[in-house]
């Protein structure tokens, strides 16, 4: 359901009927009203909160393990317990929201996330903490697709949606970066529990504002939920994320890693078969045949996976090779966050001039070239080169995030926005999960960490540059701004 996002009342507007049956006025221009800004604030705050949760705990893991009695090998579950449900259930909850109400599911997700954050804050043993993290992940799996589909159905396609997705993408990137800096500061001053308490407080604030501001929307009809598709895709994603997350800690030699990896792939194949035979699929195979959706999500997967890998190996390089403190390392990523914010403010203008598709290809190209520039760092110096290169690379990365989201969701009818945005957000979560296991392990298993970091950066840059070429070819040589 679209809200009134224009600022004049003298211009004649047209209306369309949304899934909730309400008339939605078409915007007369690209300026946001005060209410529209509040709606955008609520949706972006929720996305920012989830992004923050991905990184705020990372630097607190040693203190957390010591306090709760988690061994070093078990610390991975502080991350994996969140990643499993947050990535595995995204498509399912995106579709449920389409059918039964996006606002309703969004509020349920916020409530669950806030309660889970409180449980993690008050955790008295490893089991209670990991339960809180798993429930946080489940809440995130509800919040992310419903929040994104509320955004795309609230702000109509065009300059307003470009601006809204630009702000959302900026905050998504900033949340991940700020979490790394904020987590260290809060852990040193207030203890690791403060990082979880921050998330609980944020959830309460957003939950207090959301009911009175957000419109309800759903598909006009209520087809049956695709149970076989839901079971196979959720099981497949859970198995895939588990295997790759475990491989990041122990390598690919374990039987459980290969077993769950193969099981995950088999379930995803079964999912594709199930979707081809059901009249109301969880994911329309026809939708996946659209070039914008297929190649847009491929680009999103690459940009998230490869940029998360760059941040991981640079953290190792700065602290273990150059000997920088956690605080100084945080400052490097703080500069990166500022650069991302600047990119987010200009990205909608660039997209408006060149179109989302060309911006997407150009952003991937820039990210790849700047990642290659990081090969100039040395074994004894290179902090300045790393700061500048990763900051500019992040600006292109932010451009890729925004333009791929627009590429995938543009032209998709409101009743399928949950499916489209579910694919977008699943791509984000899987990308954030698989990059480090697939490439980061190369940096930590070689005899020389510095040599391992350079190897990873070279492969990373090559993958992004190849993806830029493939996406350019896949989306075609159209010159229109789309």
CSV table of C-alpha atoms in Angstrom, one decimal:
chain,number,residue,atom,x,y,z
A,1,UNK,CA,0.0,0.0,0.0
A,2,UNK,CA,1.6,3.3,-1.0
A,3,UNK,CA,1.4,6.3,1.3
A,4,UNK,CA,1.1,9.9,0.2
A,5,UNK,CA,4.7,10.8,-0.4
A,6,UNK,CA,4.2,14.0,-2.4
A,7,UNK,CA,4.3,17.5,-0.9
A,8,UNK,CA,1.6,19.3,-2.9
A,9,UNK,CA,-2.1,19.1,-2.8
A,10,UNK,CA,-2.8,21.1,-5.9
A,11,UNK,CA,-1.5,18.6,-8.4
A,12,UNK,CA,-4.0,16.1,-9.8
A,13,UNK,CA,-3.0,12.5,-9.0
A,14,UNK,CA,-4.1,9.1,-10.1
A,15,UNK,CA,-4.8,6.2,-7.8
A,16,UNK,CA,-4.2,2.5,-7.9
A,17,UNK,CA,-5.8,-0.3,-5.8
A,18,UNK,CA,-3.3,-2.1,-3.5
A,19,UNK,CA,-3.5,-5.5,-2.0
A,20,UNK,CA,-5.2,-4.1,1.1
A,21,UNK,CA,-7.9,-2.5,-1.1
A,22,UNK,CA,-7.0,1.1,-0.3
A,23,UNK,CA,-6.4,3.8,-2.9
A,24,UNK,CA,-2.8,4.9,-3.1
A,25,UNK,CA,-2.1,8.3,-4.5
A,26,UNK,CA,0.7,8.5,-7.1
A,27,UNK,CA,3.4,11.1,-6.1
A,28,UNK,CA,3.5,14.3,-8.0
A,29,UNK,CA,7.3,14.8,-7.4
A,30,UNK,CA,10.2,13.3,-5.7
A,31,UNK,CA,10.0,15.1,-2.3
A,32,UNK,CA,9.2,13.3,0.9
A,33,UNK,CA,6.5,14.5,3.3
A,34,UNK,CA,7.2,14.5,7.0
A,35,UNK,CA,5.1,11.4,7.5
A,36,UNK,CA,6.9,9.6,4.6
A,37,UNK,CA,10.3,10.5,6.3
A,38,UNK,CA,9.0,8.9,9.6
A,39,UNK,CA,8.0,5.8,7.7
A,40,UNK,CA,11.4,5.6,6.1
A,41,UNK,CA,13.1,6.2,9.4
A,42,UNK,CA,11.2,3.2,11.0
A,43,UNK,CA,12.0,0.8,8.2
A,44,UNK,CA,15.6,1.9,7.9
A,45,UNK,CA,16.1,1.8,11.7
A,46,UNK,CA,15.0,-1.9,11.7
A,47,UNK,CA,17.3,-2.8,8.8
A,48,UNK,CA,20.2,-0.9,10.5
A,49,UNK,CA,19.5,-2.8,13.7
A,50,UNK,CA,19.8,-6.2,12.0
A,51,UNK,CA,23.0,-5.1,10.1
A,52,UNK,CA,24.4,-3.9,13.4
A,53,UNK,CA,23.8,-7.3,14.9
A,54,UNK,CA,25.9,-9.0,12.2
A,55,UNK,CA,29.1,-7.2,13.4
A,56,UNK,CA,28.7,-5.6,16.9
A,57,UNK,CA,29.4,-8.9,18.7
A,58,UNK,CA,32.5,-9.8,16.6
A,59,UNK,CA,35.1,-8.0,18.7
A,60,UNK,CA,33.3,-9.0,21.9
A,61,UNK,CA,33.7,-12.7,21.3
A,62,UNK,CA,36.8,-13.2,23.5
A,63,UNK,CA,35.3,-11.4,26.5
A,64,UNK,CA,32.0,-13.2,25.9
A,65,UNK,CA,33.7,-16.6,25.8
A,66,UNK,CA,35.6,-16.0,29.0
A,67,UNK,CA,32.5,-14.8,30.8
A,68,UNK,CA,30.1,-17.6,29.7
A,69,UNK,CA,32.7,-20.4,29.5
A,70,UNK,CA,32.6,-20.9,25.8
A,71,UNK,CA,35.7,-22.5,24.4
A,72,UNK,CA,37.5,-20.9,21.5
A,73,UNK,CA,36.3,-23.6,19.1
A,74,UNK,CA,32.7,-23.1,20.3
A,75,UNK,CA,32.7,-19.3,19.8
A,76,UNK,CA,31.8,-19.7,16.1
A,77,UNK,CA,28.3,-20.7,17.3
A,78,UNK,CA,27.8,-17.1,18.6
A,79,UNK,CA,27.8,-16.2,14.9
A,80,UNK,CA,26.4,-19.4,13.3
A,81,UNK,CA,23.4,-19.5,15.7
A,82,UNK,CA,22.3,-16.2,14.3
A,83,UNK,CA,23.3,-16.9,10.6
A,84,UNK,CA,21.4,-20.2,10.3
A,85,UNK,CA,17.8,-19.0,10.9
A,86,UNK,CA,18.4,-15.5,9.6
A,87,UNK,CA,19.5,-16.8,6.2
A,88,UNK,CA,17.4,-20.0,6.1
A,89,UNK,CA,13.9,-18.6,6.8
A,90,UNK,CA,14.0,-15.4,4.7
A,91,UNK,CA,12.2,-16.7,1.6
A,92,UNK,CA,9.5,-18.4,3.8
A,93,UNK,CA,8.7,-15.4,5.9
A,94,UNK,CA,8.8,-13.1,2.8
A,95,UNK,CA,6.1,-15.2,1.2
A,96,UNK,CA,4.0,-15.5,4.4
A,97,UNK,CA,4.1,-11.7,4.7
A,98,UNK,CA,2.8,-11.4,1.1
A,99,UNK,CA,-0.1,-13.6,2.0
A,100,UNK,CA,-1.1,-12.6,5.5
A,101,UNK,CA,0.2,-9.0,5.9
A,102,UNK,CA,3.6,-7.5,5.8
A,103,UNK,CA,3.1,-5.0,8.6
A,104,UNK,CA,1.7,-7.7,10.9
A,105,UNK,CA,4.7,-10.0,10.3
A,106,UNK,CA,7.1,-7.0,10.6
A,107,UNK,CA,5.8,-6.2,14.1
A,108,UNK,CA,6.0,-9.9,15.1
A,109,UNK,CA,9.6,-10.0,14.0
A,110,UNK,CA,10.5,-6.8,15.9
A,111,UNK,CA,8.9,-8.3,19.1
A,112,UNK,CA,10.8,-11.6,18.7
A,113,UNK,CA,14.1,-9.8,18.0
A,114,UNK,CA,13.7,-7.5,21.0
A,115,UNK,CA,12.9,-10.3,23.4
A,116,UNK,CA,15.7,-12.5,22.0
A,117,UNK,CA,18.2,-9.6,22.4
A,118,UNK,CA,17.1,-9.2,26.1
A,119,UNK,CA,17.6,-13.0,26.6
A,120,UNK,CA,21.1,-12.7,25.1
A,121,UNK,CA,21.8,-9.7,27.3
A,122,UNK,CA,20.8,-11.6,30.5
A,123,UNK,CA,22.3,-15.0,29.4
A,124,UNK,CA,23.5,-17.0,32.3
A,125,UNK,CA,25.2,-19.9,30.4
A,126,UNK,CA,26.2,-20.8,26.9
A,127,UNK,CA,22.9,-22.5,26.1
A,128,UNK,CA,20.8,-19.5,27.1
A,129,UNK,CA,23.0,-17.1,25.1
A,130,UNK,CA,23.0,-19.3,21.9
A,131,UNK,CA,19.2,-19.6,22.2
A,132,UNK,CA,18.9,-15.9,22.3
A,133,UNK,CA,21.2,-15.6,19.2
A,134,UNK,CA,19.1,-18.2,17.3
A,135,UNK,CA,15.9,-16.4,18.2
A,136,UNK,CA,17.5,-13.1,17.1
A,137,UNK,CA,18.3,-14.7,13.8
A,138,UNK,CA,14.7,-15.9,13.4
A,139,UNK,CA,13.4,-12.4,14.2
A,140,UNK,CA,15.8,-11.0,11.6
A,141,UNK,CA,14.5,-13.4,9.0
A,142,UNK,CA,11.1,-11.9,9.5
A,143,UNK,CA,12.2,-8.2,9.7
A,144,UNK,CA,14.4,-8.1,6.7
A,145,UNK,CA,12.1,-9.3,3.9
A,146,UNK,CA,9.0,-7.7,5.4
A,147,UNK,CA,10.8,-4.4,6.0
A,148,UNK,CA,12.1,-4.4,2.4
A,149,UNK,CA,8.8,-5.2,0.8
A,150,UNK,CA,7.1,-2.6,2.9
A,151,UNK,CA,9.6,-0.1,1.6
A,152,UNK,CA,9.1,-1.1,-2.0
A,153,UNK,CA,5.3,-1.1,-1.8
A,154,UNK,CA,5.1,2.1,0.2
A,155,UNK,CA,7.3,4.2,-2.0
A,156,UNK,CA,6.3,3.9,-5.7
A,157,UNK,CA,8.7,3.0,-8.4
A,158,UNK,CA,10.7,6.0,-9.6
A,159,UNK,CA,12.7,8.8,-7.8
A,160,UNK,CA,11.1,8.2,-4.4
A,161,UNK,CA,11.8,4.5,-4.4
A,162,UNK,CA,15.4,5.2,-5.6
A,163,UNK,CA,15.9,7.6,-2.8
A,164,UNK,CA,14.4,5.3,-0.2
A,165,UNK,CA,16.4,2.3,-1.2
A,166,UNK,CA,19.5,4.5,-1.4
A,167,UNK,CA,19.1,5.5,2.2
A,168,UNK,CA,18.3,1.9,3.3
A,169,UNK,CA,21.3,0.6,1.5
A,170,UNK,CA,23.6,3.2,3.1
A,171,UNK,CA,22.3,2.3,6.6
A,172,UNK,CA,22.7,-1.4,5.9
A,173,UNK,CA,26.4,-0.8,5.0
A,174,UNK,CA,26.9,1.6,7.8
A,175,UNK,CA,25.3,-0.8,10.3
A,176,UNK,CA,27.8,-3.5,9.5
A,177,UNK,CA,30.8,-1.0,9.7
A,178,UNK,CA,29.6,0.9,12.8
A,179,UNK,CA,29.0,-2.3,14.6
A,180,UNK,CA,32.7,-3.2,14.3
A,181,UNK,CA,33.7,0.1,15.8
A,182,UNK,CA,30.9,0.4,18.4
A,183,UNK,CA,31.3,-3.2,19.5
A,184,UNK,CA,34.9,-2.7,20.6
A,185,UNK,CA,34.2,0.6,22.4
A,186,UNK,CA,31.2,-0.8,24.2
A,187,UNK,CA,32.9,-4.0,25.2
A,188,UNK,CA,35.9,-2.1,26.6
A,189,UNK,CA,33.8,0.3,28.6
A,190,UNK,CA,30.5,-1.4,29.4
A,191,UNK,CA,31.1,-5.1,28.8
A,192,UNK,CA,29.9,-7.4,26.0
A,193,UNK,CA,26.4,-7.5,27.4
A,194,UNK,CA,25.9,-3.9,26.4
A,195,UNK,CA,26.1,-4.8,22.7
A,196,UNK,CA,23.1,-7.1,23.1
A,197,UNK,CA,21.3,-4.5,25.3
A,198,UNK,CA,21.7,-1.9,22.6
A,199,UNK,CA,19.8,-4.1,20.1
A,200,UNK,CA,17.0,-4.7,22.6
A,201,UNK,CA,16.6,-1.0,23.2
A,202,UNK,CA,16.6,-0.3,19.4
A,203,UNK,CA,13.9,-2.9,18.9
A,204,UNK,CA,11.7,-1.4,21.5
A,205,UNK,CA,12.0,2.1,20.0
A,206,UNK,CA,11.2,0.9,16.5
A,207,UNK,CA,8.3,-1.3,17.8
A,208,UNK,CA,6.8,1.8,19.6
A,209,UNK,CA,6.8,3.9,16.4
A,210,UNK,CA,5.9,1.3,13.8
A,211,UNK,CA,2.2,0.4,14.5
A,212,UNK,CA,0.9,4.0,14.0
A,213,UNK,CA,3.1,4.8,10.9
A,214,UNK,CA,3.3,1.7,8.7
A,215,UNK,CA,0.6,0.8,6.2
A,216,UNK,CA,-0.6,-2.8,5.9
A,217,UNK,CA,-0.3,-4.5,2.6
A,218,UNK,CA,-0.7,-8.0,1.3
A,219,UNK,CA,-1.6,-9.8,-2.0
A,220,UNK,CA,-5.3,-9.5,-2.9
A,221,UNK,CA,-5.9,-13.2,-3.0
A,222,UNK,CA,-4.8,-15.9,-0.6
A,223,UNK,CA,-3.2,-18.9,-2.5
A,224,UNK,CA,-2.2,-21.9,-0.4
A,225,UNK,CA,1.3,-21.7,1.0
A,226,UNK,CA,3.8,-23.8,-0.9
A,227,UNK,CA,4.7,-26.3,1.9
A,228,UNK,CA,7.1,-28.6,-0.2
A,229,UNK,CA,8.9,-25.5,-1.5
A,230,UNK,CA,9.1,-24.0,2.0
A,231,UNK,CA,10.5,-27.2,3.5
A,232,UNK,CA,13.1,-27.8,0.8
A,233,UNK,CA,14.4,-24.2,0.4
A,234,UNK,CA,14.6,-23.6,4.2
A,235,UNK,CA,16.3,-27.0,4.8
A,236,UNK,CA,18.7,-26.4,1.9
A,237,UNK,CA,19.7,-22.9,3.0
A,238,UNK,CA,20.1,-24.0,6.6
A,239,UNK,CA,22.4,-26.9,5.5
A,240,UNK,CA,24.3,-24.7,3.1
A,241,UNK,CA,24.9,-21.9,5.6
A,242,UNK,CA,25.8,-24.4,8.4
A,243,UNK,CA,28.4,-26.2,6.2
A,244,UNK,CA,30.1,-22.9,5.0
A,245,UNK,CA,30.0,-21.4,8.5
A,246,UNK,CA,31.6,-24.5,10.0
A,247,UNK,CA,34.2,-24.6,7.2
A,248,UNK,CA,35.2,-21.1,8.1
A,249,UNK,CA,36.3,-22.3,11.5
A,250,UNK,CA,37.6,-25.8,10.8
A,251,UNK,CA,38.1,-26.0,7.0
A,252,UNK,CA,36.5,-28.3,4.5
A,253,UNK,CA,38.0,-31.6,5.8
A,254,UNK,CA,35.1,-32.6,8.2
A,255,UNK,CA,32.6,-35.2,7.2
A,256,UNK,CA,29.8,-33.1,8.6
A,257,UNK,CA,30.9,-30.1,6.4
A,258,UNK,CA,30.7,-32.1,3.2
A,259,UNK,CA,27.6,-34.0,4.3
A,260,UNK,CA,25.6,-30.9,5.1
A,261,UNK,CA,26.9,-29.2,2.0
A,262,UNK,CA,25.8,-32.0,-0.3
A,263,UNK,CA,22.5,-32.3,1.6
A,264,UNK,CA,21.9,-28.6,1.1
A,265,UNK,CA,22.6,-28.7,-2.6
A,266,UNK,CA,20.3,-31.7,-3.0
A,267,UNK,CA,17.5,-30.0,-1.1
A,268,UNK,CA,17.9,-26.9,-3.3
A,269,UNK,CA,17.6,-29.1,-6.4
A,270,UNK,CA,14.5,-30.6,-4.9
A,271,UNK,CA,13.2,-27.1,-4.3
A,272,UNK,CA,13.6,-26.2,-8.0
A,273,UNK,CA,11.7,-29.4,-9.0
A,274,UNK,CA,8.9,-28.7,-6.5
A,275,UNK,CA,8.5,-25.1,-7.7
A,276,UNK,CA,8.1,-26.3,-11.3
A,277,UNK,CA,5.1,-28.4,-10.3
A,278,UNK,CA,3.1,-26.3,-7.9
A,279,UNK,CA,0.4,-23.8,-9.0
A,280,UNK,CA,1.4,-21.3,-6.2
A,281,UNK,CA,5.2,-21.5,-5.9
A,282,UNK,CA,7.2,-20.0,-3.1
A,283,UNK,CA,9.5,-18.7,-5.8
A,284,UNK,CA,8.3,-18.3,-9.3
A,285,UNK,CA,10.7,-20.0,-11.8
A,286,UNK,CA,9.3,-17.5,-14.3
A,287,UNK,CA,10.5,-14.7,-12.0
A,288,UNK,CA,14.0,-16.3,-11.9
A,289,UNK,CA,14.0,-16.3,-15.7
A,290,UNK,CA,13.8,-12.5,-15.8
A,291,UNK,CA,17.3,-11.2,-16.6
A,292,UNK,CA,17.0,-8.4,-14.2
A,293,UNK,CA,16.2,-10.7,-11.3
A,294,UNK,CA,18.7,-13.4,-12.2
A,295,UNK,CA,21.7,-11.2,-13.0
A,296,UNK,CA,20.8,-8.6,-10.4
A,297,UNK,CA,20.9,-11.2,-7.6
A,298,UNK,CA,24.1,-12.7,-9.0
A,299,UNK,CA,25.7,-9.2,-8.8
A,300,UNK,CA,24.4,-8.8,-5.2
A,301,UNK,CA,25.8,-12.2,-4.2
A,302,UNK,CA,29.2,-11.3,-5.5
A,303,UNK,CA,29.4,-7.8,-4.1
A,304,UNK,CA,28.4,-8.9,-0.6
A,305,UNK,CA,30.5,-12.0,-0.5
A,306,UNK,CA,33.6,-10.4,-1.8
A,307,UNK,CA,33.4,-7.2,0.2
A,308,UNK,CA,32.8,-9.1,3.5
A,309,UNK,CA,36.0,-11.1,2.6
A,310,UNK,CA,38.0,-7.9,2.0
A,311,UNK,CA,36.9,-6.6,5.5
A,312,UNK,CA,37.8,-9.9,7.1
A,313,UNK,CA,41.3,-10.2,5.7
A,314,UNK,CA,42.1,-6.5,6.2
A,315,UNK,CA,41.2,-6.8,9.9
A,316,UNK,CA,43.7,-9.6,10.1
A,317,UNK,CA,46.3,-7.7,8.1
A,318,UNK,CA,46.0,-4.5,10.1
A,319,UNK,CA,46.1,-6.1,13.6
A,320,UNK,CA,48.4,-9.2,13.1
A,321,UNK,CA,50.7,-8.0,10.3
A,322,UNK,CA,51.0,-4.3,11.0
A,323,UNK,CA,50.3,-4.6,14.8
A,324,UNK,CA,47.5,-1.9,14.9
A,325,UNK,CA,45.4,-1.9,18.0
A,326,UNK,CA,41.7,-2.7,17.9
A,327,UNK,CA,40.9,1.0,18.3
A,328,UNK,CA,43.1,2.1,15.4
A,329,UNK,CA,41.7,-0.7,13.3
A,330,UNK,CA,38.2,0.5,14.1
A,331,UNK,CA,39.2,4.0,12.9
A,332,UNK,CA,40.1,2.5,9.5
A,333,UNK,CA,36.7,1.0,9.2
A,334,UNK,CA,35.2,4.2,10.6
A,335,UNK,CA,36.6,6.1,7.6
A,336,UNK,CA,35.1,3.4,5.4
A,337,UNK,CA,31.7,4.0,7.0
A,338,UNK,CA,31.9,7.7,6.3
A,339,UNK,CA,32.8,7.0,2.7
A,340,UNK,CA,29.8,4.6,2.4
A,341,UNK,CA,27.5,7.3,3.8
A,342,UNK,CA,28.7,9.8,1.1
A,343,UNK,CA,28.2,7.2,-1.6
A,344,UNK,CA,24.7,6.5,-0.4
A,345,UNK,CA,23.8,10.2,-0.6
A,346,UNK,CA,25.0,10.4,-4.2
A,347,UNK,CA,24.0,7.0,-5.5
A,348,UNK,CA,20.3,7.8,-6.3
A,349,UNK,CA,21.5,10.8,-8.4
A,350,UNK,CA,24.0,8.6,-10.3
A,351,UNK,CA,21.3,6.0,-10.9
A,352,UNK,CA,18.8,8.6,-12.0
A,353,UNK,CA,21.3,9.8,-14.7
A,354,UNK,CA,22.8,6.5,-15.9
A,355,UNK,CA,20.1,3.9,-14.9
A,356,UNK,CA,20.3,1.1,-12.3
A,357,UNK,CA,21.8,-1.5,-14.7
A,358,UNK,CA,24.7,0.6,-15.9
A,359,UNK,CA,25.4,1.8,-12.4
A,360,UNK,CA,25.4,-1.8,-11.2
A,361,UNK,CA,28.0,-2.8,-13.7
A,362,UNK,CA,30.1,0.3,-13.1
A,363,UNK,CA,30.0,-0.2,-9.4
A,364,UNK,CA,31.2,-3.8,-9.6
A,365,UNK,CA,34.0,-2.7,-11.9
A,366,UNK,CA,35.1,0.0,-9.4
A,367,UNK,CA,34.9,-2.4,-6.5
A,368,UNK,CA,37.1,-4.9,-8.3
A,369,UNK,CA,39.7,-2.3,-9.3
A,370,UNK,CA,40.0,-0.8,-5.8
A,371,UNK,CA,40.2,-4.3,-4.3
A,372,UNK,CA,43.1,-4.9,-6.7
A,373,UNK,CA,44.7,-1.7,-5.5
A,374,UNK,CA,44.9,-3.2,-2.0
A,375,UNK,CA,47.7,-5.4,-3.4
A,376,UNK,CA,49.9,-2.4,-3.0
A,377,UNK,CA,50.0,-2.8,0.9
A,378,UNK,CA,53.3,-3.9,2.4
A,379,UNK,CA,54.3,-6.3,5.1
A,380,UNK,CA,55.6,-3.4,7.3
A,381,UNK,CA,53.5,-0.5,6.2
A,382,UNK,CA,50.3,0.1,4.3
A,383,UNK,CA,47.7,1.3,6.7
A,384,UNK,CA,47.1,4.5,4.7
A,385,UNK,CA,46.8,2.6,1.4
A,386,UNK,CA,44.4,0.2,3.0
A,387,UNK,CA,42.3,3.0,4.5
A,388,UNK,CA,42.0,4.9,1.2
A,389,UNK,CA,41.5,1.8,-1.1
A,390,UNK,CA,38.9,0.0,1.1
A,391,UNK,CA,37.0,3.3,1.6
A,392,UNK,CA,36.7,4.0,-2.1
A,393,UNK,CA,36.0,0.3,-2.8
A,394,UNK,CA,33.2,0.5,-0.2
A,395,UNK,CA,31.7,3.5,-2.1
A,396,UNK,CA,31.4,1.4,-5.2
A,397,UNK,CA,30.2,-1.5,-3.1
A,398,UNK,CA,27.4,0.7,-1.8
A,399,UNK,CA,26.5,1.7,-5.3
A,400,UNK,CA,26.3,-1.9,-6.2
A,401,UNK,CA,24.0,-2.7,-3.2
A,402,UNK,CA,21.5,0.1,-4.1
A,403,UNK,CA,21.5,-0.5,-7.9
A,404,UNK,CA,21.1,-4.3,-7.6
A,405,UNK,CA,18.2,-3.9,-5.3
A,406,UNK,CA,16.5,-1.5,-7.7
A,407,UNK,CA,17.4,-3.8,-10.7
A,408,UNK,CA,15.7,-6.8,-9.0
A,409,UNK,CA,12.6,-5.0,-7.7
A,410,UNK,CA,11.8,-2.7,-10.6
A,411,UNK,CA,8.9,-3.7,-12.7
A,412,UNK,CA,7.7,-6.4,-10.2
A,413,UNK,CA,4.0,-6.0,-9.3
A,414,UNK,CA,3.1,-5.3,-5.6
A,415,UNK,CA,1.7,-8.8,-5.0
A,416,UNK,CA,5.2,-10.3,-5.9
A,417,UNK,CA,7.3,-7.7,-4.0
A,418,UNK,CA,7.7,-10.0,-1.0
A,419,UNK,CA,9.1,-12.7,-3.3
A,420,UNK,CA,11.4,-10.3,-5.1
A,421,UNK,CA,12.7,-8.6,-1.9
A,422,UNK,CA,12.9,-12.1,-0.3
A,423,UNK,CA,15.4,-13.0,-3.0
A,424,UNK,CA,17.2,-9.7,-2.5
A,425,UNK,CA,17.6,-10.2,1.2
A,426,UNK,CA,18.4,-13.9,0.9
A,427,UNK,CA,21.2,-13.0,-1.6
A,428,UNK,CA,22.5,-10.5,1.0
A,429,UNK,CA,22.5,-13.0,3.8
A,430,UNK,CA,24.0,-15.9,1.8
A,431,UNK,CA,26.6,-13.5,0.3
A,432,UNK,CA,27.7,-12.3,3.8
A,433,UNK,CA,27.9,-15.9,4.9
A,434,UNK,CA,29.8,-17.6,2.1
A,435,UNK,CA,32.6,-15.1,1.3
A,436,UNK,CA,34.7,-15.7,4.3
A,437,UNK,CA,34.5,-19.5,4.3
A,438,UNK,CA,35.3,-19.8,0.6
A,439,UNK,CA,38.2,-17.3,0.5
A,440,UNK,CA,39.0,-16.1,4.0
A,441,UNK,CA,40.3,-19.5,5.0
A,442,UNK,CA,43.1,-19.1,2.4
A,443,UNK,CA,44.5,-16.2,4.5
A,444,UNK,CA,44.5,-18.2,7.7
A,445,UNK,CA,45.9,-21.5,6.5
A,446,UNK,CA,49.0,-20.3,4.6
A,447,UNK,CA,52.4,-20.2,6.3
A,448,UNK,CA,52.6,-16.4,5.9
A,449,UNK,CA,49.5,-14.4,6.9
A,450,UNK,CA,50.6,-11.5,4.7
A,451,UNK,CA,51.0,-13.8,1.6
A,452,UNK,CA,47.6,-15.3,2.4
A,453,UNK,CA,46.0,-11.9,2.5
A,454,UNK,CA,47.5,-10.9,-0.8
A,455,UNK,CA,46.3,-14.2,-2.4
A,456,UNK,CA,42.8,-13.6,-1.1
A,457,UNK,CA,42.7,-10.0,-2.3
A,458,UNK,CA,43.9,-11.0,-5.8
A,459,UNK,CA,41.3,-13.8,-6.2
A,460,UNK,CA,38.6,-11.5,-4.7
A,461,UNK,CA,39.4,-8.7,-7.3
A,462,UNK,CA,39.4,-11.2,-10.2
A,463,UNK,CA,36.0,-12.5,-9.2
A,464,UNK,CA,34.4,-9.1,-8.9
A,465,UNK,CA,35.8,-7.9,-12.2
A,466,UNK,CA,34.7,-11.1,-13.9
A,467,UNK,CA,31.2,-10.6,-12.4
A,468,UNK,CA,31.1,-7.1,-13.7
A,469,UNK,CA,31.7,-8.4,-17.2
A,470,UNK,CA,29.1,-11.2,-16.9
A,471,UNK,CA,26.4,-8.9,-15.4
A,472,UNK,CA,27.0,-6.4,-18.2
A,473,UNK,CA,26.5,-9.1,-20.8
A,474,UNK,CA,23.7,-10.7,-19.0
A,475,UNK,CA,21.6,-7.5,-18.6
A,476,UNK,CA,22.2,-6.7,-22.3
A,477,UNK,CA,23.3,-3.5,-24.0
A,478,UNK,CA,20.2,-1.5,-23.4
A,479,UNK,CA,20.8,2.2,-23.0
A,480,UNK,CA,17.5,3.1,-21.4
A,481,UNK,CA,17.6,4.1,-17.7
A,482,UNK,CA,16.4,0.9,-16.1
